[in-house]
PDB file of C-alpha atoms in Angstrom:
ATOM      1  CA  MET G   1     -54.419-151.256  27.797  1.00  0.00           C
ATOM      2  CA  ASP G   2     -51.953-148.513  26.908  1.00  0.00           C
ATOM      3  CA  SER G   3     -49.169-147.699  29.253  1.00  0.00           C
ATOM      4  CA  TYR G   4     -48.203-144.226  30.327  1.00  0.00           C
ATOM      5  CA  ASP G   5     -45.112-144.501  28.140  1.00  0.00           C
ATOM      6  CA  ASP G   6     -47.271-145.121  25.032  1.00  0.00           C
ATOM      7  CA  ARG G   7     -49.221-141.901  25.652  1.00  0.00           C
ATOM      8  CA  GLY G   8     -46.066-139.843  26.176  1.00  0.00           C
ATOM      9  CA  VAL G   9     -46.834-139.169  29.818  1.00  0.00           C
ATOM     10  CA  GLY G  10     -43.912-141.015  31.299  1.00  0.00           C
ATOM     11  CA  GLY G  11     -40.455-139.655  31.917  1.00  0.00           C
ATOM     12  CA  GLY G  12     -38.688-141.084  28.815  1.00  0.00           C
ATOM     13  CA  SER G  13     -36.381-139.111  26.611  1.00  0.00           C
ATOM     14  CA  GLY G  14     -38.097-136.781  24.138  1.00  0.00           C
ATOM     15  CA  SER G  15     -41.353-136.782  26.104  1.00  0.00           C
ATOM     16  CA  ALA G  16     -42.697-133.481  27.381  1.00  0.00           C
ATOM     17  CA  GLY G  17     -44.467-134.847  30.453  1.00  0.00           C
ATOM     18  CA  PRO G  18     -47.498-133.519  32.307  1.00  0.00           C
ATOM     19  CA  ARG G  19     -46.038-129.987  32.514  1.00  0.00           C
ATOM     20  CA  ALA G  20     -45.959-129.687  28.759  1.00  0.00           C
ATOM     21  CA  ILE G  21     -49.607-130.729  28.525  1.00  0.00           C
ATOM     22  CA  ARG G  22     -50.665-128.057  31.028  1.00  0.00           C
ATOM     23  CA  CYS G  23     -48.725-125.421  29.113  1.00  0.00           C
ATOM     24  CA  GLU G  24     -50.422-126.351  25.853  1.00  0.00           C
ATOM     25  CA  ASP G  25     -53.854-126.083  27.456  1.00  0.00           C
ATOM     26  CA  ALA G  26     -53.125-122.611  28.889  1.00  0.00           C
ATOM     27  CA  PRO G  27     -55.253-119.823  27.324  1.00  0.00           C
ATOM     28  CA  PHE G  28     -52.330-117.414  26.951  1.00  0.00           C
ATOM     29  CA  ASP G  29     -48.615-117.489  26.520  1.00  0.00           C
ATOM     30  CA  THR G  30     -46.796-117.780  29.837  1.00  0.00           C
ATOM     31  CA  GLY G  31     -43.349-117.760  28.328  1.00  0.00           C
ATOM     32  CA  GLN G  32     -40.784-115.072  29.101  1.00  0.00           C
ATOM     33  CA  GLY G  33     -40.837-112.394  26.392  1.00  0.00           C
ATOM     34  CA  THR G  34     -38.090-109.951  25.585  1.00  0.00           C
ATOM     35  CA  GLY G  35     -37.710-106.841  27.771  1.00  0.00           C
ATOM     36  CA  SER G  36     -38.450-104.399  24.918  1.00  0.00           C
ATOM     37  CA  ASP G  37     -41.742-106.116  24.045  1.00  0.00           C
ATOM     38  CA  ALA G  38     -42.931-106.066  27.683  1.00  0.00           C
ATOM     39  CA  ALA G  39     -42.059-102.398  28.118  1.00  0.00           C
ATOM     40  CA  ALA G  40     -43.851-101.465  24.904  1.00  0.00           C
ATOM     41  CA  GLU G  41     -47.070-103.093  26.074  1.00  0.00           C
ATOM     42  CA  LEU G  42     -47.186-101.162  29.433  1.00  0.00           C
ATOM     43  CA  PRO G  43     -49.508 -98.071  29.350  1.00  0.00           C
ATOM     44  CA  ARG G  44     -47.818 -94.708  29.990  1.00  0.00           C
ATOM     45  CA  ALA G  45     -49.152 -92.641  32.919  1.00  0.00           C
ATOM     46  CA  GLY G  46     -49.286 -88.914  33.601  1.00  0.00           C
ATOM     47  CA  ILE G  47     -48.023 -86.370  31.093  1.00  0.00           C
ATOM     48  CA  ALA G  48     -46.035 -89.091  29.322  1.00  0.00           C
ATOM     49  CA  GLY G  49     -49.333 -90.692  28.293  1.00  0.00           C
ATOM     50  CA  LEU G  50     -50.396 -87.580  26.332  1.00  0.00           C
ATOM     51  CA  SER G  51     -49.622 -86.802  22.748  1.00  0.00           C
ATOM     52  CA  LEU G  52     -46.761 -84.421  22.027  1.00  0.00           C
ATOM     53  CA  PRO G  53     -48.873 -81.231  21.585  1.00  0.00           C
ATOM     54  CA  TYR G  54     -50.696 -81.891  24.863  1.00  0.00           C
ATOM     55  CA  GLN G  55     -47.392 -82.617  26.613  1.00  0.00           C
ATOM     56  CA  ILE G  56     -46.072 -79.234  25.503  1.00  0.00           C
ATOM     57  CA  GLY G  57     -49.261 -77.477  26.620  1.00  0.00           C
ATOM     58  CA  ALA G  58     -49.221 -79.179  30.023  1.00  0.00           C
ATOM     59  CA  ALA G  59     -45.541 -78.312  30.533  1.00  0.00           C
ATOM     60  CA  VAL G  60     -46.175 -74.641  29.670  1.00  0.00           C
ATOM     61  CA  ALA G  61     -49.215 -74.481  31.997  1.00  0.00           C
ATOM     62  CA  LEU G  62     -47.285 -76.020  34.894  1.00  0.00           C
ATOM     63  CA  SER G  63     -44.407 -73.606  34.318  1.00  0.00           C
ATOM     64  CA  ILE G  64     -46.753 -70.598  34.388  1.00  0.00           C
ATOM     65  CA  ILE G  65     -48.479 -71.827  37.571  1.00  0.00           C
ATOM     66  CA  GLY G  66     -45.128 -72.421  39.248  1.00  0.00           C
ATOM     67  CA  LEU G  67     -43.893 -68.967  38.233  1.00  0.00           C
ATOM     68  CA  ILE G  68     -47.039 -67.272  39.589  1.00  0.00           C
ATOM     69  CA  ALA G  69     -46.814 -69.234  42.857  1.00  0.00           C
ATOM     70  CA  CYS G  70     -43.161 -68.293  43.348  1.00  0.00           C
ATOM     71  CA  THR G  71     -43.892 -64.646  42.527  1.00  0.00           C
ATOM     72  CA  HIS G  72     -46.775 -64.557  44.998  1.00  0.00           C
ATOM     73  CA  LEU G  73     -44.694 -66.069  47.791  1.00  0.00           C
ATOM     74  CA  ALA G  74     -41.901 -63.579  47.108  1.00  0.00           C
ATOM     75  CA  MET G  75     -44.293 -60.602  47.131  1.00  0.00           C
ATOM     76  CA  VAL G  76     -45.983 -61.652  50.373  1.00  0.00           C
ATOM     77  CA  PHE G  77     -42.595 -62.284  51.979  1.00  0.00           C
ATOM     78  CA  LEU G  78     -41.385 -58.806  51.029  1.00  0.00           C
ATOM     79  CA  HIS G  79     -44.653 -57.302  52.283  1.00  0.00           C
ATOM     80  CA  VAL G  80     -44.394 -58.832  55.754  1.00  0.00           C
ATOM     81  CA  ALA G  81     -40.614 -58.562  56.039  1.00  0.00           C
ATOM     82  CA  PRO G  82     -38.963 -55.650  57.858  1.00  0.00           C
ATOM     83  CA  SER G  83     -37.927 -52.685  55.752  1.00  0.00           C
ATOM     84  CA  ASN G  84     -35.030 -53.523  53.450  1.00  0.00           C
ATOM     85  CA  THR G  85     -33.423 -52.410  50.187  1.00  0.00           C
ATOM     86  CA  LEU G  86     -35.874 -54.285  47.966  1.00  0.00           C
ATOM     87  CA  THR G  87     -38.973 -52.965  49.715  1.00  0.00           C
ATOM     88  CA  LYS G  88     -37.600 -49.410  49.550  1.00  0.00           C
ATOM     89  CA  GLN G  89     -36.945 -49.648  45.804  1.00  0.00           C
ATOM     90  CA  HIS G  90     -39.968 -51.734  44.794  1.00  0.00           C
ATOM     91  CA  GLY G  91     -42.460 -51.036  47.582  1.00  0.00           C
ATOM     92  CA  LYS G  92     -45.089 -49.699  45.161  1.00  0.00           C
ATOM     93  CA  VAL G  93     -44.972 -52.912  43.106  1.00  0.00           C
ATOM     94  CA  VAL G  94     -45.277 -55.060  46.233  1.00  0.00           C
ATOM     95  CA  ASP G  95     -48.225 -53.039  47.556  1.00  0.00           C
ATOM     96  CA  ASP G  96     -50.029 -53.209  44.203  1.00  0.00           C
ATOM     97  CA  TRP G  97     -49.674 -56.992  44.258  1.00  0.00           C
ATOM     98  CA  VAL G  98     -50.689 -57.517  47.890  1.00  0.00           C
ATOM     99  CA  TYR G  99     -53.499 -54.997  48.397  1.00  0.00           C
ATOM    100  CA  PRO G 100     -56.312 -55.526  48.962  1.00  0.00           C
ATOM    101  CA  GLU G 101     -56.758 -59.298  48.572  1.00  0.00           C
ATOM    102  CA  PHE G 102     -53.607 -60.512  50.350  1.00  0.00           C
ATOM    103  CA  GLU G 103     -53.106 -57.869  53.020  1.00  0.00           C
ATOM    104  CA  GLN G 104     -51.115 -58.847  56.106  1.00  0.00           C
ATOM    105  CA  ASN G 105     -51.248 -56.837  59.329  1.00  0.00           C
ATOM    106  CA  TRP G 106     -48.128 -58.200  61.014  1.00  0.00           C
ATOM    107  CA  LYS G 107     -44.406 -58.004  60.421  1.00  0.00           C
ATOM    108  CA  LEU G 108     -42.309 -61.104  59.925  1.00  0.00           C
ATOM    109  CA  PHE G 109     -40.000 -61.875  62.887  1.00  0.00           C
ATOM    110  CA  ALA G 110     -41.247 -58.721  64.685  1.00  0.00           C
ATOM    111  CA  PRO G 111     -44.918 -59.020  65.608  1.00  0.00           C
ATOM    112  CA  ASN G 112     -46.391 -55.877  67.092  1.00  0.00           C
ATOM    113  CA  PRO G 113     -49.675 -56.701  68.850  1.00  0.00           C
ATOM    114  CA  LEU G 114     -52.042 -53.866  69.658  1.00  0.00           C
ATOM    115  CA  GLN G 115     -51.377 -52.326  73.056  1.00  0.00           C
ATOM    116  CA  GLN G 116     -54.422 -50.082  73.080  1.00  0.00           C
ATOM    117  CA  ASN G 117     -58.151 -50.538  72.750  1.00  0.00           C
ATOM    118  CA  VAL G 118     -59.629 -47.923  70.430  1.00  0.00           C
ATOM    119  CA  ALA G 119     -63.377 -47.312  70.302  1.00  0.00           C
ATOM    120  CA  VAL G 120     -65.180 -44.894  67.998  1.00  0.00           C
ATOM    121  CA  HIS G 121     -68.202 -43.006  69.339  1.00  0.00           C
ATOM    122  CA  VAL G 122     -70.721 -40.725  67.669  1.00  0.00           C
ATOM    123  CA  ARG G 123     -73.462 -38.368  68.755  1.00  0.00           C
ATOM    124  CA  VAL G 124     -75.921 -36.520  66.560  1.00  0.00           C
ATOM    125  CA  GLU G 125     -77.904 -33.309  66.556  1.00  0.00           C
ATOM    126  CA  ILE G 126     -81.484 -33.920  65.502  1.00  0.00           C
ATOM    127  CA  ALA G 127     -84.147 -31.501  64.323  1.00  0.00           C
ATOM    128  CA  GLY G 128     -87.591 -32.817  65.161  1.00  0.00           C
ATOM    129  CA  ALA G 129     -91.117 -31.688  65.926  1.00  0.00           C
ATOM    130  CA  ASP G 130     -90.071 -30.751  69.473  1.00  0.00           C
ATOM    131  CA  GLY G 131     -87.031 -28.730  68.366  1.00  0.00           C
ATOM    132  CA  ARG G 132     -83.354 -29.570  68.206  1.00  0.00           C
ATOM    133  CA  ARG G 133     -81.714 -32.010  70.558  1.00  0.00           C
ATOM    134  CA  THR G 134     -78.389 -33.795  70.925  1.00  0.00           C
ATOM    135  CA  THR G 135     -78.199 -37.517  71.596  1.00  0.00           C
ATOM    136  CA  PRO G 136     -75.806 -39.143  74.067  1.00  0.00           C
ATOM    137  CA  TRP G 137     -72.590 -40.702  72.771  1.00  0.00           C
ATOM    138  CA  MET G 138     -73.146 -44.053  71.063  1.00  0.00           C
ATOM    139  CA  SER G 139     -70.323 -46.591  70.666  1.00  0.00           C
ATOM    140  CA  LEU G 140     -70.073 -47.793  67.069  1.00  0.00           C
ATOM    141  CA  SER G 141     -67.239 -50.098  68.067  1.00  0.00           C
ATOM    142  CA  GLY G 142     -69.467 -51.610  70.757  1.00  0.00           C
ATOM    143  CA  GLU G 143     -72.113 -52.445  68.151  1.00  0.00           C
ATOM    144  CA  ASP G 144     -69.473 -54.159  66.005  1.00  0.00           C
ATOM    145  CA  GLY G 145     -68.293 -56.098  69.039  1.00  0.00           C
ATOM    146  CA  LYS G 146     -71.804 -57.385  69.721  1.00  0.00           C
ATOM    147  CA  ALA G 147     -72.093 -58.571  66.119  1.00  0.00           C
ATOM    148  CA  ILE G 148     -68.748 -60.410  66.328  1.00  0.00           C
ATOM    149  CA  ARG G 149     -69.042 -62.131  69.710  1.00  0.00           C
ATOM    150  CA  GLY G 150     -70.437 -65.639  69.408  1.00  0.00           C
ATOM    151  CA  ASN G 151     -70.443 -65.461  65.610  1.00  0.00           C
ATOM    152  CA  LEU G 152     -68.464 -68.276  63.998  1.00  0.00           C
ATOM    153  CA  LEU G 153     -68.249 -66.389  60.698  1.00  0.00           C
ATOM    154  CA  PRO G 154     -68.164 -62.669  61.565  1.00  0.00           C
ATOM    155  CA  SER G 155     -68.381 -60.154  58.767  1.00  0.00           C
ATOM    156  CA  HIS G 156     -65.259 -58.318  57.640  1.00  0.00           C
ATOM    157  CA  VAL G 157     -67.331 -55.141  57.784  1.00  0.00           C
ATOM    158  CA  HIS G 158     -67.836 -55.544  61.528  1.00  0.00           C
ATOM    159  CA  GLN G 159     -64.224 -56.540  62.071  1.00  0.00           C
ATOM    160  CA  ASN G 160     -62.336 -54.042  59.934  1.00  0.00           C
ATOM    161  CA  GLU G 161     -64.419 -51.264  58.355  1.00  0.00           C
ATOM    162  CA  LEU G 162     -64.626 -48.918  61.337  1.00  0.00           C
ATOM    163  CA  ARG G 163     -61.105 -49.638  62.568  1.00  0.00           C
ATOM    164  CA  ARG G 164     -59.513 -49.129  59.161  1.00  0.00           C
ATOM    165  CA  GLY G 165     -61.609 -46.045  58.473  1.00  0.00           C
ATOM    166  CA  TRP G 166     -60.513 -44.426  61.729  1.00  0.00           C
ATOM    167  CA  ASP G 167     -56.863 -45.313  61.061  1.00  0.00           C
ATOM    168  CA  PHE G 168     -57.276 -43.728  57.626  1.00  0.00           C
ATOM    169  CA  TYR G 169     -58.503 -40.497  59.221  1.00  0.00           C
ATOM    170  CA  ILE G 170     -55.832 -40.390  61.951  1.00  0.00           C
ATOM    171  CA  ASN G 171     -52.987 -40.979  59.487  1.00  0.00           C
ATOM    172  CA  SER G 172     -54.188 -38.192  57.191  1.00  0.00           C
ATOM    173  CA  HIS G 173     -54.709 -35.520  59.896  1.00  0.00           C
ATOM    174  CA  ASP G 174     -52.534 -33.857  62.486  1.00  0.00           C
ATOM    175  CA  ALA G 175     -53.260 -33.551  66.201  1.00  0.00           C
ATOM    176  CA  GLU G 176     -55.439 -30.485  65.544  1.00  0.00           C
ATOM    177  CA  ASN G 177     -57.592 -32.453  63.072  1.00  0.00           C
ATOM    178  CA  ARG G 178     -56.176 -30.554  60.124  1.00  0.00           C
ATOM    179  CA  PRO G 179     -55.563 -32.549  56.905  1.00  0.00           C
ATOM    180  CA  ASN G 180     -51.876 -33.153  56.238  1.00  0.00           C
ATOM    181  CA  GLY G 181     -52.294 -34.154  52.602  1.00  0.00           C
ATOM    182  CA  LEU G 182     -54.660 -34.732  49.718  1.00  0.00           C
ATOM    183  CA  ARG G 183     -56.149 -37.781  51.416  1.00  0.00           C
ATOM    184  CA  GLY G 184     -57.468 -35.742  54.334  1.00  0.00           C
ATOM    185  CA  GLU G 185     -60.700 -34.645  52.644  1.00  0.00           C
ATOM    186  CA  LEU G 186     -61.249 -38.145  51.313  1.00  0.00           C
ATOM    187  CA  SER G 187     -60.899 -39.656  54.787  1.00  0.00           C
ATOM    188  CA  GLU G 188     -63.403 -37.133  56.204  1.00  0.00           C
ATOM    189  CA  ARG G 189     -66.000 -38.039  53.578  1.00  0.00           C
ATOM    190  CA  TYR G 190     -65.377 -41.709  54.245  1.00  0.00           C
ATOM    191  CA  ILE G 191     -65.937 -41.312  57.992  1.00  0.00           C
ATOM    192  CA  ARG G 192     -69.090 -39.220  57.524  1.00  0.00           C
ATOM    193  CA  ARG G 193     -70.663 -41.657  55.087  1.00  0.00           C
ATOM    194  CA  MET G 194     -69.742 -44.680  57.170  1.00  0.00           C
ATOM    195  CA  VAL G 195     -71.180 -43.137  60.353  1.00  0.00           C
ATOM    196  CA  LEU G 196     -74.404 -42.045  58.649  1.00  0.00           C
ATOM    197  CA  LEU G 197     -74.787 -45.522  57.163  1.00  0.00           C
ATOM    198  CA  ARG G 198     -74.622 -46.953  60.679  1.00  0.00           C
ATOM    199  CA  LEU G 199     -77.006 -44.298  62.000  1.00  0.00           C
ATOM    200  CA  SER G 200     -79.555 -45.085  59.287  1.00  0.00           C
ATOM    201  CA  GLU G 201     -80.275 -48.313  61.163  1.00  0.00           C
ATOM    202  CA  HIS G 202     -81.642 -46.272  64.101  1.00  0.00           C
ATOM    203  CA  ASP G 203     -84.784 -44.161  64.312  1.00  0.00           C
ATOM    204  CA  TYR G 204     -84.174 -40.888  66.149  1.00  0.00           C
ATOM    205  CA  GLY G 205     -87.565 -39.363  65.399  1.00  0.00           C
ATOM    206  CA  GLY G 206     -86.213 -36.493  63.357  1.00  0.00           C
ATOM    207  CA  THR G 207     -83.692 -35.351  60.779  1.00  0.00           C
ATOM    208  CA  ILE G 208     -79.984 -35.644  61.516  1.00  0.00           C
ATOM    209  CA  GLU G 209     -78.502 -32.187  61.050  1.00  0.00           C
ATOM    210  CA  ARG G 210     -74.987 -32.599  62.449  1.00  0.00           C
ATOM    211  CA  ILE G 211     -72.740 -35.400  63.696  1.00  0.00           C
ATOM    212  CA  GLN G 212     -69.711 -35.450  65.966  1.00  0.00           C
ATOM    213  CA  VAL G 213     -67.214 -38.295  66.210  1.00  0.00           C
ATOM    214  CA  ARG G 214     -64.664 -39.063  68.885  1.00  0.00           C
ATOM    215  CA  SER G 215     -62.279 -41.861  69.754  1.00  0.00           C
ATOM    216  CA  GLU G 216     -61.752 -43.434  73.162  1.00  0.00           C
ATOM    217  CA  VAL G 217     -58.287 -44.909  73.651  1.00  0.00           C
ATOM    218  CA  ARG G 218     -57.476 -47.137  76.613  1.00  0.00           C
ATOM    219  CA  SER G 219     -54.171 -48.878  77.173  1.00  0.00           C
ATOM    220  CA  VAL G 220     -54.388 -52.624  77.622  1.00  0.00           C
ATOM    221  CA  GLY G 221     -53.882 -53.420  81.287  1.00  0.00           C
ATOM    222  CA  ALA G 222     -50.968 -55.479  82.536  1.00  0.00           C
ATOM    223  CA  PRO G 223     -51.628 -59.155  83.305  1.00  0.00           C
ATOM    224  CA  PRO G 224     -52.198 -60.132  86.959  1.00  0.00           C
ATOM    225  CA  TRP G 225     -48.763 -61.684  87.322  1.00  0.00           C
ATOM    226  CA  SER G 226     -46.956 -58.548  86.075  1.00  0.00           C
ATOM    227  CA  THR G 227     -45.646 -55.797  88.349  1.00  0.00           C
ATOM    228  CA  GLU G 228     -45.892 -53.234  85.528  1.00  0.00           C
ATOM    229  CA  LYS G 229     -48.156 -50.282  86.250  1.00  0.00           C
ATOM    230  CA  ILE G 230     -50.238 -49.184  83.260  1.00  0.00           C
ATOM    231  CA  SER G 231     -52.945 -46.557  83.382  1.00  0.00           C
ATOM    232  CA  THR G 232     -56.160 -47.699  81.729  1.00  0.00           C
ATOM    233  CA  ARG G 233     -57.928 -44.349  81.971  1.00  0.00           C
ATOM    234  CA  PRO G 234     -59.487 -43.314  78.649  1.00  0.00           C
ATOM    235  CA  ASN G 235     -58.078 -40.609  76.438  1.00  0.00           C
ATOM    236  CA  TYR G 236     -60.479 -38.922  74.052  1.00  0.00           C
ATOM    237  CA  ARG G 237     -59.921 -37.299  70.698  1.00  0.00           C
ATOM    238  CA  VAL G 238     -63.003 -35.295  69.790  1.00  0.00           C
ATOM    239  CA  LEU G 239     -63.562 -34.139  66.215  1.00  0.00           C
ATOM    240  CA  PRO G 240     -65.477 -30.948  65.361  1.00  0.00           C
ATOM    241  CA  TRP G 241     -69.152 -31.043  64.483  1.00  0.00           C
ATOM    242  CA  TRP G 242     -69.858 -31.897  60.852  1.00  0.00           C
ATOM    243  CA  THR G 243     -72.941 -30.595  59.098  1.00  0.00           C
ATOM    244  CA  VAL G 244     -74.683 -33.365  57.194  1.00  0.00           C
ATOM    245  CA  THR G 245     -75.118 -32.716  53.481  1.00  0.00           C
ATOM    246  CA  SER G 246     -77.075 -34.662  50.886  1.00  0.00           C
ATOM    247  CA  ALA G 247     -73.810 -36.081  49.516  1.00  0.00           C
ATOM    248  CA  ASP G 248     -73.094 -37.700  52.890  1.00  0.00           C
ATOM    249  CA  LEU G 249     -76.320 -39.701  52.908  1.00  0.00           C
ATOM    250  CA  PRO G 250     -75.924 -43.350  51.829  1.00  0.00           C
ATOM    251  CA  GLU G 251     -78.594 -43.091  49.112  1.00  0.00           C
ATOM    252  CA  ASN G 252     -76.849 -40.083  47.532  1.00  0.00           C
ATOM    253  CA  ALA G 253     -73.184 -41.007  48.053  1.00  0.00           C
ATOM    254  CA  GLU G 254     -72.768 -42.798  44.726  1.00  0.00           C
ATOM    255  CA  GLU G 255     -74.327 -39.950  42.741  1.00  0.00           C
ATOM    256  CA  ALA G 256     -72.122 -37.400  44.537  1.00  0.00           C
ATOM    257  CA  ASP G 257     -68.964 -39.301  43.538  1.00  0.00           C
ATOM    258  CA  GLN G 258     -70.023 -39.270  39.905  1.00  0.00           C
TER     259      GLN G 258
END
């Protein structure tokens, strides 16, 4: 019977021992390789894993995206910032970048919340089988408010169209409703078409011959805890009667512009 020493398992000199046998039976090399060989076998991740042309393309694309992002942030910052030298010199460039997709209605560091409630009303003169008659005032702003309340995703038309249209008219006319620039006539056409588009949803039993628009402005009342006295009585600005033409009707507006 052979001894352990005869089979090379014992601890004599020159014998590898049980550890050597296990290493020989291992399916792969467990020895320590050189650092350069191990690093060469590791896969490269990210841009480094691409070929040189793709690395250059990715670097250029990232640079362009970063430049656009920085430009956009700078333009929006200048748009919402108070008036300064840059906005005075390059205001047209900033407005062209921001409007209409990125419009902001507040000023950085100086918010100016609305202190008045403005409602737009309209009444119409109708020619029907029983003669001509004038309807009571109807609140277009009230109809927009009904469409917004309780709606998780209210339309921008209901939120902004009437308000912005009226601001457009007020800013392009004086207190006597006379145009103060070239945009005055444009704002009048815009208001007429917008009002008639809203009125087309109602059946008045006749033909609309004339319309009249007015605004009702009420100051926002002071909170209960304030001692400030603010009058909330309405102030009206009544526009003259406008005769409805075929160009004002929604179905003919596009042809009239052409």
